Structure formats: C-alpha cells, structure tokens
Amino acid sequence: MQTTAAEKIFVKGNEAVAMAALEAGCRCYFGYPITPQSDIPEYLSRELPGLGGEFIQAESEIGAINMLLGASATGVRAMTSSSGPGISLKQEGISYMAGSELPGVIIDIMRAGPGLGGIDASQADYFQATRGGGHGGYRIIVLAPASVQEIYDLTMLAFDLSDIYRMPAMVLADSVIGQMKESVTPNSRPKTVLPPKEWVVRGRAEGTPQNVVKSLYLGDGEMEAFHWKMQARYQELADKESRWEEVQTADAELIVTAFGSTSRIAKTAISMAREAGMKVGLMRPITLFPFPKKAYAAISERCKLFLDIELSTGQMIDDVRLSVARDAEVAFYGRPPGAGSLPTPEELFEQIKKNYQACS
Amino acid sequence: MQTTAAEKIFVKGNEAVAMAALEAGCRCYFGYPITPQSDIPEYLSRELPGLGGEFIQAESEIGAINMLLGASATGVRAMTSSSGPGISLKQEGISYMAGSELPGVIIDIMRAGPGLGGIDASQADYFQATRGGGHGGYRIIVLAPASVQEIYDLTMLAFDLSDIYRMPAMVLADSVIGQMKESVTPNSRPKTVLPPKEWVVRGRAEGTPQNVVKSLYLGDGEMEAFHWKMQARYQELADKESRWEEVQTADAELIVTAFGSTSRIAKTAISMAREAGMKVGLMRPITLFPFPKKAYAAISERCKLFLDIELSTGQMIDDVRLSVARDAEVAFYGRPPGAGSLPTPEELFEQIKKNYQACS
Amino acid sequence: MRYDVFFAGYGGQGVLLAGNLLSYAAIHEGKNVSFFPAYGVEKRGGAAMCTVVFADGDTGSPVVGNPSVSVLLNQLSFDKYAAKVKQGGICIVNSSLVDTGGIDLPGIDVVLVPMNQIALEMGDVRMVNMVACGAYIEKSRALKSESLAAALKKALPERNHKLIPANLIAMEAGAQAARD
Amino acid sequence: MRYDVFFAGYGGQGVLLAGNLLSYAAIHEGKNVSFFPAYGVEKRGGAAMCTVVFADGDTGSPVVGNPSVSVLLNQLSFDKYAAKVKQGGICIVNSSLVDTGGIDLPGIDVVLVPMNQIALEMGDVRMVNMVACGAYIEKSRALKSESLAAALKKALPERNHKLIPANLIAMEAGAQAARD
Amino acid sequence: MKQVFTRPESLKDVSTHFCPGCHHGSVHRLVAEALDEFGIRSRTIGVASVGCSVFLYGYFDIDVIESPHGRAPAVATGAKRARPDRIVFTYQGDGDLAAIGMSEIIHAANRGEDITVIFVNNTTYGMTGGQMAPTTLPGQKTSTSPYGRDVRKDGAPFKMAELLSNLDGVAFSARVALNSPKNVIQARKMIKTAFRYQVEKKGFSFIEALSACPTNWGMNPLDANQRVTDELIPYFPLGVYKNTANL
Amino acid sequence: MKQVFTRPESLKDVSTHFCPGCHHGSVHRLVAEALDEFGIRSRTIGVASVGCSVFLYGYFDIDVIESPHGRAPAVATGAKRARPDRIVFTYQGDGDLAAIGMSEIIHAANRGEDITVIFVNNTTYGMTGGQMAPTTLPGQKTSTSPYGRDVRKDGAPFKMAELLSNLDGVAFSARVALNSPKNVIQARKMIKTAFRYQVEKKGFSFIEALSACPTNWGMNPLDANQRVTDELIPYFPLGVYKNTANL
Amino acid sequence: MSYIIIDETRCKGCGLCTIACPKKLVSMSENPNSMGYTVAIFTGPEKCTGCMLCAEMCPDVAITVFKE
Amino acid sequence: MSYIIIDETRCKGCGLCTIACPKKLVSMSENPNSMGYTVAIFTGPEKCTGCMLCAEMCPDVAITVFKE
Ligand SMILES: Cc1ncc(C[n+]2csc(CCOP(=O)(O)OP(=O)(O)O)c2C)c(N)n1
Ligand SMILES: Cc1ncc(C[n+]2csc(CCOP(=O)(O)OP(=O)(O)O)c2C)c(N)n1
Ligand code: SF4
Ligand code: SF4
Ligand code: SF4
Ligand code: SF4
Ligand code: SF4
Ligand code: SF4
Ligand SMILES: [Mg+2]
Ligand SMILES: [Mg+2]
C-alpha cells in the first residue's frame, strides 16, 4: 500500500475490504479462492500472521463458512469471502449461523451466473443475499457499497452491525467495486459501543452458565418464538439501520434507483440528463437488508416515476415496488451479467431520456 | 402398497412421490437421508433395482445433486429429494443445472429452519425455492401440492415440465403432505408430447454435432443473451403453465390465499366461515413459479381483501402483493414453523372472522 | 358427514397402527381419508400422535384443533390434549395409565377404559390399541365393526394376519368396556 | 473537470501499469481517481483493458461508453474499440502493430504512434506502455509530465526504480512522436 | 464403604434420550471421564454433530457448539484456531463423519488441527431411521439397502481409523468398542490418550468407537451388543493405528 | 515419407488457451490418443472440472459435461450409471480434486465407479492465479502462502495416488509426469491402461499427472519443467500404486 | 463386602449389566419404571467384589458401586 | 532421412522441444508469430532420426514428424 501526501491510499476494492477487516479487529479469516475476490485472501494471508491472527485457506467454501461459525461462536471477529458459486455452497452454513444468532462477516463479490457463468460484474445475486438463499426464512444484514471508500467503511460497519444484532452481515459488491482502484482514507474503527458477548462458547468455567450455540429448537413453540424474535430484530434493524443515498431527488420528476456499481454508472448518466435539462435524481439503497422502505415511500410521495436499473433481469425491483406509494410507477432497465454487458453512462442516459419523455 | 377395490391405494405423500416418479419413467435416483422425506429413497431403494434403474445413496446432498446433473445430461429422467439443510447444500448444483438448461426433478419436503431447526412442517423455504437460493438469478419450476393425490400428479407433471422447458422442476411440500396418508388413484403417465432431447450428452457419434452441457459463457454478450432467453422461457411458462385452484371466489368478500398444507387447513376454516354466513373464498396457487399472477390480478378486480396464510413470517405475500390490483389489501397471518406451531382450522377461522369484520 | 379422531400415546402403544386401522375401515366404507401422524424426537419411548379425518366429500384439514373424539393412551397425552376436545365431543381415556385427577371437562363425554388391563386380560399388553379402537367405534358410531375387521387385513402385515381373531376380540372388549 | 482514458492491448503490453501510472499522476495532482481494469480469460497473452477516470469532484462512472481518449495497442483492440471514441475525442494507436486500414473515424483525432518501434529503439520493447503514456499526456494535456515522473515511484515496485530514467525518456519519445 | 464408581462430573445428572442398549451413552461417559481426569471441563468446547448425539449439550456440562451435518471438524478448526488454549473435541456419527463430512474430516486431520475427534461407528444412520451408512457392513440390510449392502455398487465400508492414519497430520488414531467391560476399559484408556495428545498440544487425535444401535439394527440390546463382537470387530479390528509418540 | 507423429483425431485442430510450457496440453494429447487407440471417441463422455482445463470441450472432439468445481466424480457417477455402456472420464486439477472435491473423489473411488479420473497435479490453483493447493509443496510460496507452505498449519501435501489406492473400489492408480519424453511415453502407457480398465469394465482407474504451471510458479517454461524433475517427482514418486490385475 | 446401587429411574432395562457381572449378580426384573422399562436388579451383595464391570458396561450410567 | 514440421501458429515458444531432441535439432528463433510467441525451428533434417521425442514433449502438439 503506498500512501499519498493526504494519507490516502490507492487500492483495489478487494484490498480495502481486507484492510477494513483488520482495522475492525478481525483476526480470523477462512476462505477459498474464487475470482474476482481472491485478492482478499491473498492480502490477509500476508498480513494476518504478523498480527497474531489466523488465516486458513479452507478446503472448500463449506469448510470456510463452518470455520467461521466455529470461530464466531467463541466470540472473536471473523470473516469469509467468496463469489456466486461459493456463496451458494455457504447457504447451509449461513442458515445455521442465522439460526444460532451468530455474528460473522461474509463478503460477496458477485460475478456472472448461473452456474460457472463468468467473472464479470453481476447484481443477479440480490435475491440470494436479501431473501436468504438458505432454508428457514432467516435474513441477514446486506450492505452494498458503491466505491472503494465505501466498501472499506461498510466492511467495518458490517462487523459492528453483525455483533450488535447477532446475525451474519454480508457486504455485497461485484467485480467492478472489487477490482476497481480508488483512493481511500483508511478511517479508523468507529467507537461503537458493542453489547457484551455473554453467549460466547469459550469453556464453561465454574459458576458461569453453560453456553450452547445451536439452531435446534424442539420444544413446543420454541422455534416459532425464535422466528418472532428474529422478526422483531429485523424490524429494529429497519428502524435504526436503514441507510441510503439520495442525489438531487428534491425536484426530481424521475428517480433512478440502483445499488452498488450500477449506481455509479447511473450517477454519470444523471449528470448528463441534468445537463440536458431533465429533472432526474438518484435513490441508492446502501442497506439492501434492511431495505430502506420508508425512504422510498417518502420519496414516492413527491415523485411518481422510478427507473430501476440492475445488472440482472430484475430483482431489487420487487423491493422497490413493495416500498413505493401505490400510485408510483416503477420502470426497469436491466443488463444481465456477462462479458460485454456492463452498461455505459451513455446507454443509461438513453434510458433516462426515454422514460423521462414518456412521463412528461 | 395395498390397493382397494376402487384401485385406489392408501399411501404417504412421500411414497406417492416415489410411485409417481417410477410411473413417469424416472430410472435414476440420487439422494441422501433426511427427515421428513427419507421414505422416498427408502421406497426407491426397494423398487428401482427391479426396474433396471439406479438407486444411489449419495455421500451427501452435494453428491446427489451433481449425480442428478450428470444423469440428466445424458437424457434420462432422474430425481433427487431432500429437505431444508440438504436443499441449501444443493443450491450450487441447482444453479449449474439451471445454467446448463438441464431438466431434473427435485423434491423438497420442507421442515422447520433455519439451521438444524426441527422436523415439523414449514413453508419458510418459499423464497429459497421460488427466487433461486443459488447464485445467478435463475428460476426453477416450483409445484406445490396440497394432497397426496396431488403430490402424485404434480411429481409426474414436474418431469414433463422439466423436460419441456429444460429447467429443474421442484415439488415443494412439507412434512404434513409428505407424512400424511391419503387414498391415491395411481394415474398413469400423461401422454404429453415431449420435445426430442437433441442436446443430450451421450457420446459424439460420427456425423452428429458435439454436444456440451455447460454453464460457462465467456463471449461478449453470450451470458446476457442466455439470461434473456431464460426470461422469455419464464414468460412462456407463466402464460402456459400457471396453475391454481379457486374455491368459492365468485361472491367472496374476503379471499384467503395459501399454498400446500396451509391451504388444506384453510379450506376447513373457510367452510366454518361459510357456515357462519361469511362470504369467504380460497385462492390456492399450485404453481409457485410461475406464480399465477394473472389469476390474482383477475380476482382482485372483484374482491379487494386478501388474507395470506403461511407457515412462515411471510414470503409468498410478496408475490401476492406484486400480483393483485393496486387497491387491494393483503392481510397476513403467519405461524412460523416448529413443534406445536401448526395452525388449526379453528384458529384460522378466528383470523378470517377478524379480517372479515374489519372489512365490513 | 366429516369425522375426525385424534389418538395420542407413547411410542410402542400402537397409536399409528390404530390410526391406520381406522383409516382403512373408513376407506372400506367408501370414505375419503386423511391420516396425519406426528412423532417426538426419541426413537423409542417418545410421544406418538395421529389424526384421522374421514368424510364423504373433501377431508379438508388434516389438522384438527378441537377433535370431536380424542383417544388418549397415557398421562402425558391426557394432560396435554384432553382439554382440546370439542364441546360435545368424546374423550376416551386409558384409565389403566391415566389419572384423570378428578379434572372436570365440562361438555365433554369422558369415557374411561382400563385399556392396559383389558389388553393384559386378553393376553397381550400390545393390544391396547385394539381395545382403544373398539372403544372408539362404540362411542363414535362413525364406522362399522365389520369395516374394522376388513381393515385389519390391510393394516397388518401379512405375517401378523394370524393375530386378527385375537385383535377382533380385543376390540370387542374395548367396545364393551366403553358401553358400560 | 472530469477526464477519462481507455487503454487496451494484449497481456504483456503493460496496459494495467499504464493505467496505474496515470492514476497515480492524477492523484499527485489532487484529483479523485477511479481505475477500472478488465481482463480476458487467458493467463498469458489474453486481452487486457483499463479505464481511468479522474476529476476534481466525483469520478462518477468507472465505466465509460465513449471515451474521450483511447489508447489502443494492438489490432484486436483497435478493431473493437476505435469506433467507440467520443466525437471530438482522441484515438492514439500503436501503429507498429495496428493496420488502421484507411478506416475513417470522422470527428476523431487519430494519432498514429509506432510504439513498438520507438520502444525497441529505446532498447526494450516492454516500454511500449511508457511510450503510450507519453503520447497520451502530450495529446490530452490532462496531466503534467512532472506528475508522471512522480507517479512512476508509486506505480513501479521498489526494485524497478532504477528503470525510472529510461521510462521517462520513453515517455518523452512517445510525446515527441505524438507531437509530430 | 467407598463409592468407587460414580458418574463423572462432566456428565450432567440426567437421563438421555438414547435407546436402551445404545452405546452412545457409554462413549459419552468415557469422554466425560477424560475431561474430569485432565481437569479440563472448564476450558473444553464440545462440537456436536447431527445424528443421535445431537443433544450433547444436554448431557455434557460443557459449552457446546452444534454444527451442521458433517461439518464438525471445520467448526472445531474455527473454534480451536480462534482459541488455541481451549480443548476442542468433535463427536460424530458414521453418517456424519464418513459420508457428508468426508472432506472436512480428511482436511482437518491432514492439517493436523489440534483437536480430538470421537467417531461413533454404528454402521447405520441412527437418527434418521436406519439408512445405509458408509460403514454399513457388506450384505447388511438397512432401510436404503433392503437387499443388503452390495459392495460392487455401494463400495466397501470405510475403515476410517486406518484411512486417517495415512495422513501426516494425524498424531493418534485408534479403534475401540464398548461391547464388553474389557473393551470399555480399553476404550477409556484410548480416549484418555486422545485427549492427552491435545492437552499436550501433540496434534490431531482420533477415536473410532464401534457401537451398537439396537433400534435400527432391529435387535434387542443384548443381540445388538453381540453383533458388535461377532460382526463389527472382525471387520473393523480394534487397536491403535497411529501413535506418533511411538514413531 | 510416412507421417509418424500427428495430432490424435480426438483432439480438435485448434490452439489452446494454455500458457506456453503448460503440461495440460500434453495430458490432453495423451488422453485423446487413448480415446483413439480404443476407438471409443464416439461413445465417450468427458466430464470437465473447474480450473485451467475447463475448456475441455473446446479441445476434445467429444461430448462434454462441465461440472461444478470439485464435483466431477459425482457428475461422472450420474452419467455412467445412467449410461453404463459409455466411457466416462473426469479431468480435474489438484484444487478441484483434492480440496473442494475430496469427498466426491473418495466416495466415487470407494464405490468403484467404472470411470477414469485424470488428475492434473500442478501444486497450485492455476486458473485463479496461483493460490496454495492441497498439493503445494512444503515451503512453496504461492499467493496465499506468501511465506511458504507451513506444514504445521497447512498440513502436508496430499498424495492422492497413494491415498486412493487404499480404497477397495480402486482398480488402478498411477502417478506419471510430463517433464521428459521418457516420462511422456510412460504416461501414455499408464493413461491407456487406465482407459483399458474402463473399456474392460474393471472399475475405477486413476491417473495423477505431475504438471508444470510456469505462469503461477513464476518461472519460464524450461525452469518450470525442471522443477517437476527436481522438486515434484522426489516428493510425489512416479509409479503404479494399485493395479488389481496384478493382485 | 461390596455392593452396587442401580438407579431405577435411569435404567433402561437393556440387560448389558447382566452379561457384564462375572458373578452373575445382576438380573432383569419384571417391574417397569416410570418410562415403561423393566429394570435391572442387584441380586447378591454377598458375592459382589466391587469389580465395577457392571457399571463399566452400563450405557446409562445407572449403576453406582461401593467397595469396602 | 526424417524431418519434422513445426506449426508456427501453434507453437508457443516454450522451448520444451529443444531439450527433448537428442540431436539438438530444434532451437528457438527470434521470430514472433501472430500471438507474439517466438517460435521453435527445426535446424537439421540431415541428422533427424524421426524418433519423435520432440513431438512427444510438445504440449501444444505443434510438431509433426515424418520418417522414411
Ligand atoms: C445436510 C443434512 N443432511 C441430512 C440430515 C439428516 N440427518 C440427520 S442425522 C443424519 C445421520 C445420522 O447418522 P450418523 O451420523 O451415523 O449418527 P447416528 O445417529 O447413527 O449416531 C442425517 C442424515 C441433516 N440434518 N442435514
Ligand atoms: C465453488 C467454486 N469455488 C471456487 C471456484 C474458483 N476456482 C476456479 S478454478 C479453481 C481452482 C483451480 O485449480 P486446480 O483445480 O488446481 O486446476 P488448475 O487450474 O491448476 O489446472 C478455483 C478455486 C469456483 N469456480 N467454484
Ligand atoms: S437410534 Fe440407534 S444410535 Fe440412535 S439412540 Fe437409538 S440405538 Fe442409539
Ligand atoms: S495458469 Fe498454469 S495451469 Fe493454467 S494454463 Fe497457465 S500454466 Fe497451465
Ligand atoms: S461390581 Fe462386579 S461383582 Fe459386583 S455386581 Fe458389579 S460386576 Fe458384579
Ligand atoms: S446396563 Fe444399565 S441400563 Fe442396562 S439394564 Fe443394566 S442398569 Fe439398566
Ligand atoms: S524427431 Fe527426434 S531427432 Fe528429429 S527433431 Fe525430433 S527429437 Fe530430434
Ligand atoms: S515444444 Fe512445441 S510449443 Fe514448445 S517451443 Fe517446441 S514446438 Fe513450440
Ligand atoms: Mg451412525
Ligand atoms: Mg492445479
């Protein structure tokens, strides 16, 4: 890492993740190589040993997520990272972590799918991340950065939220954000007050209660009670932790909505539209779960036309539709993932024009 | 299997699945034991060898789904079955099958989750089934039976639809349907005209083109084209294959909507409501993907109040909300899965009363 | 008509066989039947329950909140399920193992049958479930006893068909006890 | 001001290093920078591309559909990307390897620089990317050459710092060629 | 009068859900005795697997992590690496360890994780109702091998104690049985050795315990116990397969 | 003049994407020659894995199924059981087979599936850029073992040809190399034997091919080739580890 | 003189103790406990050596042994 | 007299053939092919025995061997 005069460093998104994890006090990393995120384990394999931490290249993504489960259960901060196929393999483990109320950070640098797909940027794993690709109807925290600085900051936030709400937290980005280099101010770990981890499995010393990390609930009504407890926690998350960015929405007649890398492309397209005299704004969810429903509802009181842009055939659009006012319209422009399919600002500008004209 | 005079047989839902698979010409089964579906492999381990078929108890659910992939690629009819944790483990394989346009039938007898959870009935894996728990934004056909006869019939249908549309098809039930015994008429295989499988990998004989089953698309725009092709196929599915059951919806002022086992419980509750003079009907989706959007839209033109009932904190409700008219209201009553949490008809009747009164 | 009956006991008391038997009897009478079992986590000695619904038309819900008839074979089942019986319904209790403790179940016809004792008298404590079935058809009149006789052939594996006569006698004894 | 430049060539031509170098130069001038690379599937000899966007304010999209400046180092890149250059933009071409085939790019300033030849003359064909950078700053005037000199220290690993003077000469040669 | 045999402290004073004659109970007790012996209860983390032993936390008075089916060695790896001063053991069935969990056990063993693995081989899937396991004997009928295990299609039973001893990372590997007092006493010795290896940070230690599952074998407890003698031990010979201290 | 050496028919007449000096190309050719030799091209199904060899279909003129990373043995099992008269082989890298795919290879081998497995061991993850593999040598630096493989934490490299030969289901297991004409010729013989076993329905056959990955070893092709001689072969001895026809 | 105590509530009637005792001092009763298991009983303190083999064998840790 | 033909478009210049030939009849040129690889060249048909070792060694199957 070379630092500039301004203390900024110019790094890849993936490297920023690794740096932020270390700053957040993460001392255990378990992962399995997969493009386009392998810079993360590579960086940590260099840095963790010197910090007294543990780096394991697991035998598989399943090994990795279960090592994360084991480490998190003992109360340390730990992380794994992967991409599409590997994240699919982790679904059972994530479900167990959610069912065991375990924290733990999962980085998902999305690539094109389904199947082996390709290594190009994708947003087609939105459903998998936000709806729980695993069984049992749990949810996890999902944070969607749109810049290298933000992936740094959100990785740190993921550790805090995960500890506070006792559930896995995922940073959901794609190969644009993971491979892109930008200048980053390596912020130090925020002084968030974290709840004590009394539930930790670390040996049942005399006089302390037995701690058990488990997801098995067999007593009458126990599992149901767990679900309602989680439901309340999700609501609390929505109330306290919803994050989003609005750009020029105040006077907008068309609101583009997009997350992560697409929001970056959209921003330039919106500048082009503004230059062309169109009142266009951007609504970018930063937390995908909790989805900033209220913010969408509020915006849609004043602007009735949305254009949702995704690197998929449309997934977040469900959340947008379920959030906006009933009389709002949500148009869609999707470029499913794959080589040569990343939209350009010019292309999105055309879409904005088309929809803007349709409305006026 | 004992047969009655009427040629009906009295069997468990799980056994009906196995019988239907054999009738559909399924000759390869790959699975791993898990409650509450182990009757399926047990039945097939007895019957397949005698039919010249192959039964493999795979080393794991991952082994099983990949054996299914391999067998399906050669053009035979093949199947796997599992429940929550096992289905989570199959997600990568399902994504590969979807990405490779492979047919194949997956039976999911849902149990309580997340994690190890419990073996009681659940509908909390609706999102996993219908949104693709795996990566890459694919969808699979999802059929939701509500009786033993229907799980028999839909299992056979799953094989046909899977072959016709070249995508995995899932029968999504729960331990109520899987463990329940009812009389079944063992219908014979419908005479559906199936498309020839020219894509099959069976050895590249001279003069025939090389066949490759793969999900890797690296050429510019290739993967995107694949996504749009699939999107068109999903639309075709929605147009041609949407299935649902309506009961007494014509004059209904409140429409209960539920799938699978809950719809059965709801039916009795609705009878109770009708007896009490309330105009209540039932809308039961049989295909969860494709979701019968148009049917919901049509009903919601005449009835504005829906009560969605699920064994979860609410998943199908998203699809209901996204399908009904904008001015329709969708209330929710959920019993998340777990021991002692199966709702009773009496309980649902109370919910119907409450919502019915609220509306009138 | 739509009938429902709920059986509960511990594993080994033959609860599921009883449910199966009634199911086959109902099928014999041309009814539609839903038989819905449930178990505890133990392989041996755990709880076992089942619900049988039969009707001329649709069986509707396989789950019944307030059964019209419950047959409760041990204390745990009684404590947990007796109060759930529908108003006007019947609660048949294995009084050999259950202490009803003078519990009052207003509006419910509580029928005490010393099933273990009767079964032992018949020579095999494992016939508790047959005694229970006898008591059930006697009190509910939902099925004919000929149907149960026919059903035994379906519900029992071939190798146990020799036990059918003994089972029929046990049923009759159960019916008799319930009548008294 | 917001600047963007697109580099493309085959692996081994140093496309990514060139992008990094310009990035550091822009950072040196206090700009915000987004450097976005892309590769083909081959480990060796495949395609390599990158886009650098730098601005005083937000860099916005790291993806650029119609670059203001493209630097195309081989035939494949030229064939695929030349026509994408923005109207009024600049297309710098490695004429040592690219046959522009008399293709007409109206509204685009096509600058032919025989980069391989120049690099070979400088003694090392691997300096093609430096020649390209020189041509770029000459034509775009987006960055100062001092900044590139400073940037070399950041972009090159320590062990290669001895090559900096040679690289600077190569850049100057590239600039010179573009000027002519 | 001195009480010479009593329940180990690390075992809770409760009844188990195990069936009559199930050897899981015996293995539980021996593990608890080892924890008592080394005085490590208060720093031990048990890693339960999915199978009849899933209620480990109900019986052992120690902290417990319940892992997904087959993944206990990975979970234990995470826990041990995070807390190297703790004693970490897994307790796994044959379906768990040798079928779905094959990759995790092989890799944890090969890495030489400093953990102890207690592997209960009862030649069947107990919890799910007696399906064929990777250790089901040739010809053995189970609910998914109704015509008996056919080695030509299902393969031969895995001998895990032997297989793992081929890996450099394994410090100790032994197979024991619980079918006679003598074997129980020998099993205790082996289980203690396995934990001693961990206490002394000597690396990965592995115990395979041949166990009876009367319920799924369709036998009464005495016959099931006899089957261990007559069928299991001849196929899976008892003994120490690796002992690096001896090397 | 007779053309004595030419490209096998089963290999398409195209350039590969492999790096200069990569032995994947050599292994491809030898497998193609075996298909030619037995005249089985038209009934062969290749099962590709994920790794540098993922483009199998681009180079072999045969039908191909591409499997998820590590799962080729399961995919091949499904294909072979469905079509027992076809010749089915997998082609897998060391990351694919010995890391993520450990369970699948062990179980397919143990079941004695009638397939042939070609295992290319280049001691690294080629496709993803040179991370540590389960076969990375002690001390070898890779992008995720920047200080060299530490056997105390990472374990010793797996010797798959030896490990698998412990399983009853394995009929043939051999290790070959491509670093000299002599070894190439020997490799051809072994690969042909492996396919012959399948043609004759003799069961599971396994070939481990030690291979150079100049790119990720950071070496030129000649040095990489030399490393196979100097470092790989001494650690992974060549030879036949199991040959049931000889037993 | 030694003796053993069999905890009735824990005994599951498996009978393994009966084959373990070299003196055949444990046998099965006909009495079911609260779980329905017919439990084992100790038949002779006279000959008991306190060798603990019965206790070693009991999977349910239902036996306590006392020795002089 | 035997000889070999090296397919220029296939050769990746790895040099493995040069160490394979017992007669040292293959060497590396300075000429890059269309992919930029400097290809191998056959230097002497006089001494070639047609032993095929060069071809066996070539990972890219770029060599064809002709023998009398
Ligand atoms: C992923 C997954 N697959 C399957 C199951 C179902 N399951 C629970 S326990 C078990 C096997 C138990 O057998 P074993 O490991 O031998 O333990 P035992 O009960 O015999 O002691 C299985 C397959 C599960 N819980 N999770
Ligand atoms: C589930 C999953 N995890 C990870 C990857 C990424 N991946 C692709 S190839 C590969 C390893 C390749 O190494 P190896 O098997 O040794 O083959 P080689 O390229 O060396 O021939 C990995 C980890 C993937 N595609 N899928
Ligand atoms: S089923 Fe078998 S393993 Fe499980 S508790 Fe019963 S006897 Fe033990
Ligand atoms: S990266 Fe290595 S294994 Fe892959 S093609 Fe290049 S040399 Fe071969
Ligand atoms: S202690 Fe020994 S002698 Fe006494 S009862 Fe037990 S086994 Fe028999
Ligand atoms: S061994 Fe234990 S559980 Fe079994 S009969 Fe004897 S005392 Fe009872
Ligand atoms: S055939 Fe033999 S002698 Fe001729 S060039 Fe090749 S290696 Fe040399
Ligand atoms: S071995 Fe083949 S690819 Fe390598 S230099 Fe010789 S001819 Fe070229
Ligand atoms: Mg077992
Ligand atoms: Mg490799």
mmCIF file of C-alpha atoms and ligand atoms in Angstrom, chain F residues 4 181, chain H residues 2-4 17 20-26 42-45 47-56 63-66, ligand 7:
data_model
loop_
_atom_site.group_PDB
_atom_site.id
_atom_site.type_symbol
_atom_site.label_atom_id
_atom_site.label_comp_id
_atom_site.label_asym_id
_atom_site.label_seq_id
_atom_site.Cartn_x
_atom_site.Cartn_y
_atom_site.Cartn_z
ATOM 1 C CA VAL F 4 4.695 -40.973 -37.924
ATOM 2 C CA PRO F 181 9.983 -37.589 -23.452
ATOM 3 C CA SER H 2 13.464 -37.896 -41.448
ATOM 4 C CA TYR H 3 12.193 -34.485 -40.622
ATOM 5 C CA ILE H 4 9.713 -32.552 -38.539
ATOM 6 C CA CYS H 17 11.187 -29.490 -27.755
ATOM 7 C CA ALA H 20 13.810 -33.148 -25.923
ATOM 8 C CA CYS H 21 15.741 -33.690 -29.136
ATOM 9 C CA PRO H 22 18.722 -35.945 -28.515
ATOM 10 C CA LYS H 23 20.359 -34.471 -31.597
ATOM 11 C CA LYS H 24 19.698 -30.884 -30.633
ATOM 12 C CA LEU H 25 17.963 -30.278 -33.937
ATOM 13 C CA VAL H 26 15.381 -27.868 -32.608
ATOM 14 C CA PHE H 42 13.958 -27.260 -36.984
ATOM 15 C CA THR H 43 17.609 -26.903 -37.794
ATOM 16 C CA GLY H 44 18.782 -30.058 -39.491
ATOM 17 C CA PRO H 45 16.969 -32.678 -41.487
ATOM 18 C CA LYS H 47 20.589 -35.839 -38.604
ATOM 19 C CA CYS H 48 16.929 -36.288 -37.718
ATOM 20 C CA THR H 49 16.110 -39.865 -36.808
ATOM 21 C CA GLY H 50 12.359 -39.376 -36.653
ATOM 22 C CA CYS H 51 12.475 -40.510 -33.045
ATOM 23 C CA MET H 52 9.510 -38.250 -32.233
ATOM 24 C CA LEU H 53 10.830 -37.216 -28.843
ATOM 25 C CA CYS H 54 10.423 -33.555 -29.717
ATOM 26 C CA ALA H 55 6.805 -34.157 -30.672
ATOM 27 C CA GLU H 56 6.130 -36.204 -27.558
ATOM 28 C CA ILE H 63 5.177 -30.811 -34.239
ATOM 29 C CA THR H 64 4.528 -33.354 -36.941
ATOM 30 C CA VAL H 65 7.192 -35.978 -37.609
ATOM 31 C CA PHE H 66 7.941 -37.651 -40.902
HETATM 32 S S1 SF4 I 7 12.265 -36.463 -34.388
HETATM 33 FE FE1 SF4 I 7 13.863 -36.864 -32.914
HETATM 34 S S2 SF4 I 7 15.743 -36.345 -33.927
HETATM 35 FE FE2 SF4 I 7 14.120 -35.466 -35.153
HETATM 36 S S3 SF4 I 7 13.942 -33.401 -34.380
HETATM 37 FE FE3 SF4 I 7 12.517 -34.610 -33.243
HETATM 38 S S4 SF4 I 7 13.610 -35.251 -31.456
HETATM 39 FE FE4 SF4 I 7 15.129 -34.518 -32.892
#
